[in-house]
Coordinates of C-alpha atoms in Angstrom, one line a residue:
M501 CA -9.9 14.4 34.0
Q502 CA -7.8 12.8 31.4
A503 CA -8.4 8.8 31.2
K504 CA -5.6 6.8 32.4
P505 CA -3.5 5.2 29.7
R506 CA -4.1 1.7 28.9
A507 CA -1.2 -1.0 29.0
I508 CA 0.2 -1.6 25.8
G509 CA 1.8 -4.8 26.3
F510 CA -0.1 -7.6 24.7
L511 CA 2.2 -10.6 24.2
K512 CA 0.3 -12.2 26.9
G513 CA 0.4 -16.0 27.1
K514 CA 2.2 -18.2 24.8
T515 CA 3.0 -16.8 21.2
P516 CA 3.5 -19.1 18.3
K517 CA 7.2 -19.9 17.4
L518 CA 8.5 -18.0 14.6
R519 CA 10.8 -19.9 12.4
P520 CA 12.6 -17.8 9.6
Q521 CA 14.1 -20.9 8.1
H522 CA 10.7 -21.2 6.4
L523 CA 11.5 -18.4 4.3
Y524 CA 14.1 -20.8 2.4
H525 CA 13.4 -24.1 3.3
S526 CA 10.5 -26.1 5.0
Q527 CA 11.5 -29.1 7.0
S528 CA 7.7 -30.2 6.9
D529 CA 7.6 -29.6 3.3
A530 CA 10.8 -31.5 2.3
A531 CA 9.4 -34.4 4.4
Q532 CA 6.3 -34.9 2.3
T533 CA 5.5 -38.0 0.3
N534 CA 3.7 -36.3 -2.5
P535 CA 4.1 -32.6 -3.7
H536 CA 1.9 -30.1 -2.3
E537 CA -0.3 -28.7 -4.9
I538 CA -1.0 -25.1 -4.6
A539 CA -3.0 -22.5 -6.8
I540 CA -2.8 -18.8 -6.8
I541 CA -5.5 -16.8 -8.6
G542 CA -4.3 -13.5 -9.9
A543 CA -0.6 -12.7 -11.4
G544 CA -0.2 -9.3 -10.2
I545 CA 2.4 -8.4 -7.9
T546 CA 1.1 -10.2 -5.0
G547 CA 0.1 -13.3 -6.7
L548 CA 3.9 -13.3 -8.2
A549 CA 5.6 -12.3 -5.0
S550 CA 3.5 -15.0 -3.2
A551 CA 4.5 -17.8 -5.8
F552 CA 8.3 -16.6 -5.7
Y553 CA 8.2 -16.9 -1.7
L554 CA 6.5 -20.0 -1.5
T555 CA 9.1 -21.8 -3.9
L556 CA 11.7 -20.7 -1.4
S557 CA 9.6 -21.9 1.6
R558 CA 8.0 -25.1 0.0
P559 CA 10.8 -26.5 -2.4
R560 CA 8.5 -29.9 -3.2
S561 CA 5.2 -27.7 -3.8
R562 CA 4.0 -27.5 -7.4
I563 CA 2.3 -24.1 -8.1
T564 CA -0.5 -23.3 -10.6
I565 CA -1.1 -19.5 -11.2
Y566 CA -4.4 -18.5 -12.9
Q567 CA -4.7 -15.4 -14.8
A568 CA -8.0 -14.0 -16.7
S569 CA -5.7 -12.0 -19.2
T570 CA -2.4 -12.2 -21.0
Q571 CA -0.9 -9.5 -18.8
L572 CA 1.3 -10.3 -15.7
G573 CA 1.8 -7.8 -13.2
G574 CA -1.4 -6.3 -12.5
W575 CA -1.3 -2.4 -12.4
V576 CA 2.4 -2.2 -12.7
S577 CA 2.9 -1.1 -16.2
S578 CA 6.0 0.5 -17.6
K579 CA 6.2 1.3 -21.4
Y580 CA 8.9 2.9 -23.2
L581 CA 7.6 5.3 -26.1
D582 CA 9.8 6.3 -29.2
V583 CA 10.5 10.0 -29.3
G584 CA 12.3 10.1 -32.6
N585 CA 16.0 10.1 -33.3
G586 CA 16.0 6.3 -31.8
K587 CA 15.4 7.6 -28.4
S588 CA 12.9 6.8 -26.0
V589 CA 11.3 7.5 -22.7
L590 CA 9.7 5.6 -19.9
F591 CA 6.0 6.1 -19.1
E592 CA 4.6 4.7 -15.7
Q593 CA 0.9 3.9 -16.2
G594 CA 0.5 2.6 -12.5
P595 CA 2.8 3.2 -9.6
R596 CA 6.2 4.8 -10.5
S597 CA 8.2 4.8 -7.4
L598 CA 8.5 3.1 -3.9
R599 CA 9.7 4.3 -0.4
P600 CA 12.6 2.3 1.4
N601 CA 10.7 2.4 4.5
F602 CA 11.3 0.0 7.2
P603 CA 10.2 -2.6 7.5
S604 CA 7.9 -2.9 4.1
G605 CA 10.2 -1.1 1.9
Y606 CA 13.3 -3.2 3.0
M607 CA 11.0 -6.4 2.0
T608 CA 10.9 -5.0 -1.7
L609 CA 14.5 -4.4 -1.6
E610 CA 15.3 -7.6 -0.3
L611 CA 13.4 -9.2 -3.2
A612 CA 15.1 -7.3 -5.7
K613 CA 18.2 -8.8 -4.3
L614 CA 16.9 -12.3 -4.1
L615 CA 15.9 -11.6 -7.9
N616 CA 19.5 -10.7 -8.6
I617 CA 18.2 -7.3 -9.9
D618 CA 19.6 -5.2 -7.2
S619 CA 21.9 -3.7 -9.9
E620 CA 19.2 -2.4 -11.6
L621 CA 18.1 -0.3 -8.7
I622 CA 17.8 3.5 -8.8
F623 CA 17.9 5.5 -5.5
V624 CA 16.9 8.9 -5.1
P625 CA 18.7 10.7 -1.9
N626 CA 17.0 12.9 0.6
T627 CA 18.9 15.7 -0.6
T628 CA 17.6 16.1 -4.1
S629 CA 14.8 18.5 -5.0
A630 CA 12.4 15.7 -5.7
A631 CA 12.7 14.4 -1.7
Q632 CA 12.7 17.9 -0.5
N633 CA 10.2 20.0 -2.6
R634 CA 6.7 18.5 -2.5
F635 CA 3.8 21.1 -3.3
I636 CA 0.0 21.3 -2.6
Y637 CA -2.1 23.7 -5.0
F638 CA -4.1 26.1 -2.8
P639 CA -6.0 28.2 -3.4
D640 CA -4.5 29.1 -6.7
H641 CA -0.8 28.6 -6.7
L642 CA 1.8 25.9 -5.6
V643 CA 2.5 25.9 -2.0
R644 CA 5.9 24.3 -0.6
M645 CA 5.3 21.9 2.1
P646 CA 7.8 22.4 5.0
S647 CA 11.1 20.4 4.6
A648 CA 14.6 20.3 5.5
G649 CA 15.5 21.9 2.0
L650 CA 14.0 25.2 3.3
S651 CA 15.8 27.3 6.1
L652 CA 14.1 27.6 9.5
F653 CA 13.0 31.0 8.7
Q654 CA 11.3 29.7 5.0
N655 CA 9.6 27.1 6.9
I656 CA 8.0 29.5 9.7
N657 CA 7.3 32.2 7.1
N658 CA 5.3 29.6 5.0
L659 CA 3.6 28.1 8.2
L660 CA 2.5 31.8 9.3
F661 CA 1.4 33.4 6.1
E662 CA 0.6 30.9 3.5
P663 CA -3.4 30.3 3.5
L664 CA -2.8 26.5 3.3
F665 CA -1.2 26.7 6.7
K666 CA -3.9 28.8 8.6
G667 CA -4.5 27.2 12.0
V668 CA -2.2 24.6 11.7
I669 CA 0.1 25.6 14.7
Q670 CA -3.0 26.2 16.8
D671 CA -4.3 22.7 15.8
L672 CA -0.9 21.1 17.0
I673 CA -0.8 23.2 20.4
F674 CA -4.3 22.8 21.4
E675 CA -5.1 19.1 20.3
R676 CA -3.9 17.4 23.7
F677 CA -6.8 19.8 25.2
K678 CA -9.6 18.1 23.1
Q679 CA -11.6 15.3 24.7
P680 CA -11.5 11.8 23.2
K681 CA -14.7 10.4 21.5
L682 CA -16.5 8.4 24.0
Y683 CA -18.1 5.1 22.7
Q684 CA -21.0 3.3 24.6
D685 CA -19.0 0.2 25.0
S686 CA -15.6 -1.2 24.4
S687 CA -16.4 -3.1 21.1
I688 CA -13.1 -3.1 18.7
N689 CA -15.7 -2.5 15.9
H690 CA -15.6 1.1 16.6
D691 CA -14.6 3.3 13.6
E692 CA -14.8 6.5 11.9
S693 CA -13.5 8.3 8.8
V694 CA -9.9 10.0 8.9
G695 CA -11.7 13.2 8.0
S696 CA -13.9 12.9 11.2
F697 CA -11.1 11.8 13.4
L698 CA -8.7 14.4 12.5
S699 CA -11.1 17.3 12.3
R700 CA -11.7 16.3 16.0
R701 CA -8.3 16.3 17.1
Y702 CA -7.3 19.3 14.7
S703 CA -9.4 21.1 12.6
R704 CA -11.8 20.8 9.5
S705 CA -9.6 23.3 7.6
T706 CA -6.4 21.3 8.2
V707 CA -8.3 18.1 6.9
N708 CA -9.7 19.5 3.7
N709 CA -7.0 21.7 2.8
I710 CA -3.9 19.3 3.6
V711 CA -4.9 15.9 4.5
S712 CA -7.4 15.3 1.8
A713 CA -4.4 16.3 -0.8
V714 CA -2.2 13.6 0.9
F715 CA -4.8 11.1 0.7
H716 CA -5.5 11.9 -3.0
G717 CA -1.9 11.1 -3.7
I718 CA -2.0 7.7 -1.8
Y719 CA -5.6 6.2 -2.1
A720 CA -7.2 8.7 -4.6
G721 CA -9.8 8.8 -2.1
D722 CA -12.3 10.9 -0.1
V723 CA -10.7 11.5 3.2
W724 CA -14.4 11.5 4.7
Q725 CA -15.0 8.3 4.0
L726 CA -11.7 6.2 4.6
S727 CA -11.2 4.4 7.7
V728 CA -9.1 5.7 10.5
K729 CA -8.9 2.6 12.1
S730 CA -7.4 0.9 9.1
I731 CA -5.3 3.7 7.7
L732 CA -3.7 5.4 10.6
P733 CA -4.2 2.7 13.4
R734 CA -1.1 4.4 15.4
L735 CA -3.1 7.7 15.9
W736 CA -6.4 5.8 16.6
A737 CA -4.8 3.9 19.2
L738 CA -3.0 6.8 20.7
E739 CA -6.4 8.3 21.4
R740 CA -7.7 5.5 23.0
D741 CA -5.1 4.8 25.1
Y742 CA -4.0 8.5 26.0
S743 CA -7.2 10.5 25.4
N744 CA -5.0 12.5 22.7
V745 CA -2.5 12.0 20.0
T746 CA 0.2 14.6 21.5
D747 CA 0.4 12.7 24.9
G748 CA 0.5 9.6 23.5
Q749 CA 3.4 10.6 21.2
I750 CA 5.3 12.0 23.8
H751 CA 4.9 8.8 25.9
M752 CA 6.2 7.0 22.7
W753 CA 9.0 9.3 22.4
L754 CA 10.1 9.0 26.1
K755 CA 9.8 5.2 25.9
H756 CA 12.1 5.2 22.9
A757 CA 14.7 7.5 24.4
Q758 CA 14.8 5.4 27.4
Q759 CA 15.3 2.3 25.3
L760 CA 17.1 3.4 22.1
D761 CA 17.8 -0.2 21.0
S762 CA 13.8 -1.0 21.0
L763 CA 11.1 -0.2 18.5
I764 CA 7.5 0.4 19.4
M765 CA 5.1 -1.4 17.1
S766 CA 2.2 -3.6 17.1
K767 CA 2.2 -7.3 16.9
R768 CA 1.8 -7.6 13.3
E769 CA 4.7 -5.0 12.8
A770 CA 6.8 -7.1 14.9
L771 CA 6.3 -10.3 12.7
Y772 CA 7.4 -8.5 9.6
T773 CA 10.2 -6.7 11.5
H774 CA 11.6 -9.9 12.5
L775 CA 11.3 -11.4 9.1
I776 CA 13.4 -8.6 7.7
T777 CA 15.7 -8.3 10.3
T778 CA 16.7 -12.0 10.1
S779 CA 17.0 -11.7 6.5
P780 CA 21.0 -12.4 5.4
H781 CA 20.9 -9.6 3.3
F782 CA 19.4 -7.1 6.2
G783 CA 22.9 -5.1 6.5
Q784 CA 23.3 -4.6 2.9
I785 CA 19.5 -3.4 2.5
K786 CA 20.0 -1.1 5.7
G787 CA 22.8 0.6 3.8
W788 CA 21.0 0.9 0.6
A789 CA 18.0 2.7 2.4
K790 CA 20.1 4.8 4.5
G791 CA 19.5 8.7 3.5
M792 CA 17.2 7.7 0.4
S793 CA 13.9 9.0 -0.3
I794 CA 12.6 6.7 -2.8
F795 CA 13.7 4.2 -5.5
S796 CA 12.6 2.5 -8.6
F797 CA 14.3 0.6 -11.3
K798 CA 16.1 1.4 -14.3
K799 CA 13.7 0.0 -16.8
G800 CA 10.6 1.1 -14.4
L801 CA 8.5 -1.0 -11.9
S802 CA 7.7 -3.5 -14.2
Q803 CA 11.4 -4.6 -14.2
L804 CA 10.4 -6.3 -11.0
T805 CA 7.2 -8.0 -12.0
N806 CA 9.1 -9.2 -15.2
A807 CA 11.8 -10.4 -13.0
L808 CA 9.5 -12.6 -10.8
A809 CA 7.5 -14.0 -14.0
D810 CA 11.0 -15.1 -15.5
R811 CA 12.2 -16.6 -12.2
L812 CA 8.9 -18.4 -11.7
G813 CA 8.8 -19.7 -15.2
D814 CA 12.3 -21.1 -15.0
S815 CA 11.8 -22.7 -11.8
G816 CA 10.2 -25.8 -13.4
R817 CA 7.4 -26.1 -10.6
V818 CA 5.2 -23.0 -11.5
V819 CA 2.6 -23.4 -14.3
F820 CA 0.9 -20.2 -15.6
K821 CA -2.4 -20.6 -17.1
T822 CA -3.2 -17.2 -18.9
S823 CA -6.3 -16.2 -20.6
C824 CA -7.8 -18.6 -17.9
S825 CA -10.5 -17.2 -15.7
V826 CA -11.5 -18.9 -12.6
Q827 CA -15.4 -19.4 -12.4
A828 CA -15.7 -20.8 -8.7
V829 CA -14.0 -22.2 -5.9
E830 CA -15.5 -24.7 -3.6
Y831 CA -14.4 -26.9 -0.7
D832 CA -13.7 -30.4 -1.7
D833 CA -14.7 -32.7 1.5
Q834 CA -13.2 -35.8 0.1
A835 CA -10.0 -34.6 -0.8
S836 CA -9.6 -31.8 2.1
G837 CA -8.7 -29.4 -0.5
V838 CA -10.1 -26.6 -2.6
R839 CA -11.8 -27.3 -5.9
V840 CA -10.9 -24.7 -8.8
L841 CA -13.4 -24.7 -11.8
T842 CA -12.4 -22.5 -14.9
D843 CA -13.8 -21.5 -18.1
L844 CA -11.6 -23.8 -20.0
N845 CA -14.2 -26.2 -20.3
Q846 CA -12.2 -28.9 -18.3
P847 CA -12.7 -30.8 -15.1
P848 CA -12.2 -29.0 -11.9
I849 CA -9.0 -29.3 -10.3
T850 CA -8.6 -29.9 -6.3
Y851 CA -5.5 -28.3 -4.7
N852 CA -4.2 -28.6 -1.0
R853 CA -4.1 -24.9 -0.9
V854 CA -5.5 -21.9 -2.9
I855 CA -4.3 -18.1 -2.4
S856 CA -6.7 -15.4 -4.1
T857 CA -4.8 -12.2 -4.8
I858 CA -7.5 -10.8 -7.0
P859 CA -9.7 -7.8 -5.7
S860 CA -12.0 -8.9 -2.9
N861 CA -15.2 -7.9 -5.1
S862 CA -13.9 -10.3 -7.8
F863 CA -13.2 -13.1 -5.2
S864 CA -16.7 -12.7 -4.1
E865 CA -18.2 -13.7 -7.4
L866 CA -16.2 -17.1 -7.1
L867 CA -18.1 -18.1 -3.8
N868 CA -21.4 -19.8 -3.8
R869 CA -24.5 -18.2 -2.4
D870 CA -24.1 -19.6 1.3
G871 CA -23.3 -17.3 4.0
D872 CA -23.3 -13.2 3.8
P873 CA -21.0 -12.2 0.7
T874 CA -21.5 -8.5 1.9
C875 CA -18.0 -8.6 3.8
W876 CA -16.3 -9.1 0.6
L877 CA -17.8 -6.2 -1.3
Q878 CA -15.5 -3.4 -1.3
H879 CA -15.6 -0.1 -3.2
S880 CA -12.6 0.9 -5.4
V881 CA -11.8 4.0 -7.3
T882 CA -11.0 4.6 -10.9
V883 CA -7.9 6.8 -12.0
M884 CA -6.9 8.2 -15.5
V885 CA -3.2 8.4 -15.6
V886 CA -2.0 10.7 -18.3
N887 CA 1.8 10.9 -19.3
F888 CA 3.3 13.6 -21.3
Y889 CA 6.6 14.2 -22.6
Y890 CA 8.3 17.6 -24.3
K891 CA 11.3 17.8 -25.8
T892 CA 11.8 21.3 -24.6
P893 CA 13.5 20.8 -21.1
D894 CA 12.7 22.8 -17.7
L895 CA 9.0 23.7 -18.5
I896 CA 7.9 23.4 -15.1
P897 CA 8.2 26.5 -13.1
V898 CA 9.6 25.0 -10.0
Q899 CA 11.8 21.6 -9.4
G900 CA 10.3 18.9 -7.0
F901 CA 8.2 15.6 -6.9
G902 CA 5.2 17.3 -8.0
Y903 CA 1.8 18.6 -6.5
L904 CA -1.4 17.3 -5.0
I905 CA -5.0 19.0 -5.1
P906 CA -7.0 19.1 -1.9
Q907 CA -10.7 18.4 -1.9
S908 CA -11.4 22.0 -0.8
I909 CA -10.3 23.5 -4.3
P910 CA -13.4 25.0 -6.0
F911 CA -14.8 23.4 -9.3
L912 CA -13.3 26.3 -11.2
Q913 CA -9.9 25.5 -10.4
N914 CA -10.1 22.0 -10.9
P915 CA -13.3 21.4 -13.2
E916 CA -11.2 18.0 -14.5
R917 CA -11.2 16.8 -11.0
A918 CA -7.6 16.0 -11.1
L919 CA -5.8 14.6 -8.2
G920 CA -2.3 15.8 -8.6
V921 CA 0.6 16.1 -11.1
V922 CA 4.0 14.4 -10.7
F923 CA 7.1 16.0 -12.1
D924 CA 8.7 12.8 -13.7
S925 CA 11.9 14.6 -15.0
D926 CA 12.9 15.4 -11.4
T927 CA 11.5 12.4 -9.7
I928 CA 13.5 9.3 -10.9
P929 CA 16.5 10.3 -12.9
G930 CA 18.2 7.7 -15.4
Q931 CA 15.4 5.9 -16.9
D932 CA 15.1 7.8 -20.2
G933 CA 16.9 8.0 -23.2
A934 CA 16.1 11.4 -24.3
G935 CA 16.4 14.9 -22.3
G936 CA 13.1 17.1 -22.1
T937 CA 10.2 17.6 -19.9
K938 CA 8.1 14.5 -18.4
V939 CA 5.0 14.9 -16.5
T940 CA 2.2 12.6 -15.4
V941 CA -1.4 14.1 -14.3
M942 CA -3.7 11.8 -12.3
L943 CA -7.4 12.4 -12.9
G944 CA -10.5 11.0 -11.4
G945 CA -10.5 9.0 -8.1
H946 CA -13.4 9.3 -5.8
W947 CA -14.4 12.4 -7.9
W948 CA -15.5 10.1 -10.4
D949 CA -17.5 7.7 -8.3
S950 CA -20.8 8.8 -9.7
W951 CA -19.4 8.6 -13.3
D952 CA -21.1 6.0 -15.4
I953 CA -19.1 7.0 -18.5
Y954 CA -15.3 7.9 -18.3
P955 CA -13.3 10.1 -20.8
D956 CA -11.7 8.4 -23.7
Q957 CA -8.0 8.9 -24.4
D958 CA -8.3 11.9 -26.6
E959 CA -10.8 13.4 -23.9
A960 CA -8.4 12.6 -21.2
V961 CA -5.3 14.4 -22.9
K962 CA -7.3 17.6 -23.3
M963 CA -8.2 17.6 -19.7
A964 CA -4.8 16.8 -18.6
K965 CA -3.3 19.6 -20.5
S966 CA -5.9 22.1 -19.3
V967 CA -4.7 21.3 -15.8
L968 CA -1.1 21.9 -16.9
K969 CA -2.1 25.2 -18.4
R970 CA -4.1 26.4 -15.7
H971 CA -1.9 25.4 -12.7
L972 CA 1.6 25.5 -14.2
G973 CA 1.5 27.9 -17.3
I974 CA 2.2 25.2 -19.6
A975 CA 0.9 25.7 -23.0
L976 CA 2.9 24.2 -25.4
E977 CA 1.6 21.1 -27.2
P978 CA 3.3 17.6 -25.7
D979 CA 5.5 15.9 -28.4
V980 CA 4.4 12.5 -27.0
S981 CA 1.4 11.6 -25.0
L982 CA -0.3 8.5 -23.5
A983 CA -3.6 8.0 -21.5
S984 CA -4.4 5.1 -19.7
L985 CA -7.8 4.2 -17.6
Q986 CA -7.1 2.4 -14.7
K987 CA -10.5 1.1 -13.8
D988 CA -11.2 0.2 -10.1
C989 CA -7.6 0.2 -9.3
I990 CA -7.3 1.3 -5.7
P991 CA -9.5 -0.4 -2.9
Q992 CA -10.9 1.9 -0.4
Y993 CA -10.6 1.1 3.2
R994 CA -13.7 2.7 4.3
C995 CA -15.5 2.9 7.8
G996 CA -16.0 -0.8 8.9
H997 CA -13.2 -2.3 6.7
E998 CA -11.8 -4.2 9.7
A999 CA -15.1 -5.5 10.8
N1000 CA -15.6 -6.7 7.5
M1001 CA -12.3 -8.3 7.5
R1002 CA -13.0 -10.3 10.7
S1003 CA -16.2 -11.4 9.0
A1004 CA -14.3 -12.5 5.7
H1005 CA -11.8 -14.4 8.0
Q1006 CA -14.6 -16.3 9.6
D1007 CA -16.4 -16.9 6.2
L1008 CA -13.2 -18.5 4.9
L1009 CA -12.7 -20.8 7.7
H1010 CA -16.4 -21.8 7.5
R1011 CA -16.5 -22.4 3.8
F1012 CA -12.8 -23.8 3.1
R1013 CA -11.6 -25.2 6.6
G1014 CA -8.6 -22.7 6.4
H1015 CA -7.5 -24.2 3.0
L1016 CA -7.9 -20.8 1.3
S1017 CA -6.0 -17.8 1.8
V1018 CA -6.3 -14.0 0.7
A1019 CA -3.8 -11.6 0.2
G1020 CA -3.5 -8.4 -1.8
S1021 CA -4.3 -4.7 -1.9
S1022 CA -8.0 -5.2 -0.8
Y1023 CA -7.0 -6.4 2.4
T1024 CA -3.9 -5.2 4.3
G1025 CA -2.3 -2.2 2.3
V1026 CA -3.0 -0.8 -1.1
G1027 CA 0.8 0.1 -2.1
I1028 CA 3.5 -2.2 -3.7
N1029 CA 5.5 -2.7 -0.7
D1030 CA 2.3 -3.6 1.2
C1031 CA 1.4 -6.3 -1.1
I1032 CA 5.0 -7.7 -1.1
R1033 CA 4.9 -7.7 2.4
A1034 CA 1.6 -9.5 2.7
A1035 CA 3.0 -12.0 0.4
R1036 CA 6.1 -12.7 2.6
E1037 CA 4.0 -12.8 5.6
L1038 CA 1.6 -15.1 4.0
S1039 CA 4.3 -17.8 2.7
F1040 CA 5.8 -17.7 6.2
E1041 CA 2.5 -18.6 8.1
L1042 CA 2.0 -21.3 5.5
G1043 CA 5.3 -22.7 6.4
D1044 CA 3.5 -25.8 7.8
V1045 CA 1.8 -28.0 5.2
G1046 CA -1.3 -28.3 7.5
S1047 CA -1.5 -24.6 8.5
K1048 CA -5.0 -23.4 8.4
I1049 CA -4.4 -19.9 7.5
T1050 CA -6.8 -17.0 6.0
G1051 CA -4.4 -14.4 5.8
L1052 CA -6.9 -12.2 7.7
E1053 CA -5.8 -13.3 11.0
S1054 CA -4.4 -10.0 12.3
F1055 CA -7.6 -8.7 12.0
V1056 CA -9.4 -11.1 14.7
N1057 CA -7.6 -10.2 17.8
D1058 CA -7.2 -6.5 16.9
D1059 CA -3.3 -6.9 17.4
R1060 CA -2.8 -4.0 14.9
H1061 CA -4.1 -1.5 17.3
I1062 CA -2.1 -2.6 20.7
F1063 CA 1.6 -1.6 20.9
Q1064 CA 4.6 -2.6 22.9
S1065 CA 8.2 -2.0 22.9
Y1066 CA 10.3 -4.6 21.3
P1067 CA 14.2 -4.8 21.8
L1068 CA 15.8 -5.0 18.5
K1069 CA 18.0 -7.8 19.5
S1070 CA 14.9 -10.0 20.3
L1071 CA 13.5 -9.1 17.0
M1072 CA 16.7 -10.5 15.3
Q1073 CA 16.5 -13.9 17.1
P1074 CA 15.8 -16.9 15.2
D1075 CA 13.4 -18.2 18.0
F1076 CA 11.6 -14.5 18.6
R1077 CA 8.4 -14.9 20.5

C-alpha cells in the first residue's frame, strides 16, 4: 500500500512581508545618521554581485571588498590569445556559458541589463546544433542524447538499440512500483547520495552510464557521494510525499494543468521568483530568454565580472583592497559589529556587517577555535581545463555542444581521467576573430581526489591531445593550446550538506550575533547563476539595517523541500507573502 501523500502547503502562519523596493532603495538605510560600514571578503562573482546589489539597496552604505590576490572575478577567466595575422580567439578557462533558466538565469540577465552590457549578450537558440546535439561517450563511441533535433523514429531507435540506454525504458515504467526508503524517524537530517537514490528508483546502470556523465559536466563529482537532498531536492521530496517520483510528478502536472497561471515551487524558490517577476525589466528578459538554450557575452563571461568591478569602482562608495588577505574575523561586543584582521600589519577594523563569499574551508580558517568547525569543512574538486585552437575548420566529426564521459568507462578508454569535451566552435558563435576549430578538454575532478601532484601544463596538453585522438580521431597538432589548473574550484555537496549548513547557521548566530553572513558556491549552488541569485537574495534579506541574517536561513526550516502552488499574479505583487 502506498503512503498517503503529505500536504505540500507550507505557508502556515505569518510570513515576513517582502519589499522589492529594497532592491533599489532602503528607507531604513536612507534614514541613517551615519553610513553603514560593510565588508565583503572575496572578489569573485558572488562578492562583486553582492556589493553591486548592496549599492542599490543600501545607498548610504560604504563597502570594502577584501581580495587576497590582484585578480577579480574568481574562477571566471576569459582570455584572448593571438593566432597570427592580427587575429585572436577566446579561451574560457572557467565557466563558458549560462542557461537562461527561470528564475536564476533571469537574474543574471537582469544584472547584465542593470550594468548596461545587455547589448553584449550572445544567445544560442534551441534550434542550433549546440542546443540539440549533446553526446555521452559510451562504451567506445559518441551517443547522441534524445532531443527535439531528432525524429521520433531516431529517438526511439537510439533508446532501443544503443547500449547506453539499455534498461532505461523499463526503469521509467516500473519506477512507480518500487518501494520508498523507510527511515526510523522523521528527522530532516536524512540524506543519501544521488547514486544511491536514483539506483533505488531506477537502476544502477542508468546511474553509472548516464547520470554520472551529467554530473561530471556540472560538478565534476562522484555521483555516489553527492547529496540528493541538496542537489535534487524536488525528486527527494516527491519520494517522501508520494512514495515514488512518477506519481508525484503526475500529481504536479495535473495540479499545474488545473492552475495554468500558477507555479509549483518551494518557499525559497518563491522568494527569488518574486524578486525577478517584480523587476521592471522582467518583460524584456522574458523575451530574451524565449526559445534560447544558453547565453554568454561577446568577450566571454569575464565581461560580466569586469563590468561589475568597473561599476563598483566608479560608484565612489566601494573600496577594493587587493593583495590583502583577511587573517581572522571576530565579534566586537563593544561596537556590536565584526572585527576584521588582515595581513597588512594595520589595526583591525570593525564593520556593521561582514559578508564572506570565499570557500567555506577558507572561511573556517578565519574563525577562532571556539565551537565545532567541522560544519564548515567541505571537499572541493580540482579541474584541469585545456583549450585547443586549430586553424583547420570542421575537425570535429560531429556538430553539437560536446560530450561527457560517465564513470562506467573503463580505464583503458579514459586513462587521462577526462570528464568531458566541449566543442567551442559550435557552442558560442561570434566570440572569435579567426575561423577554425576550437575545443576544450576537462580533466580530473573527483578522479584526482587522491592525487598529491597534478600534471603540469605540458603534461596536461599531452593528456588532452590523447583524449581527442582516441575519442574523436583528431591527430593534428593544435596551433594554440592553453592549460590551466583550477585548484579546488567546485565545492562538492556531499551527503549531510544540509545538516552541516544548519549547524553553520547556528554557529554564525552564536559567534557573530547575526552580523556576519555567507554566500557563494559553497552553500546554495555552484553555478554562476546560483551565485548571482544568492547575492541578490542576500542583499534583499539585508534590506533592514538591523537584520540578523546568516545567508543560511533556508536550511533551518527545511523549506527547500516543501512545495506549494503559487499563483503567478501573487508572486508579482509588491506585498507578496
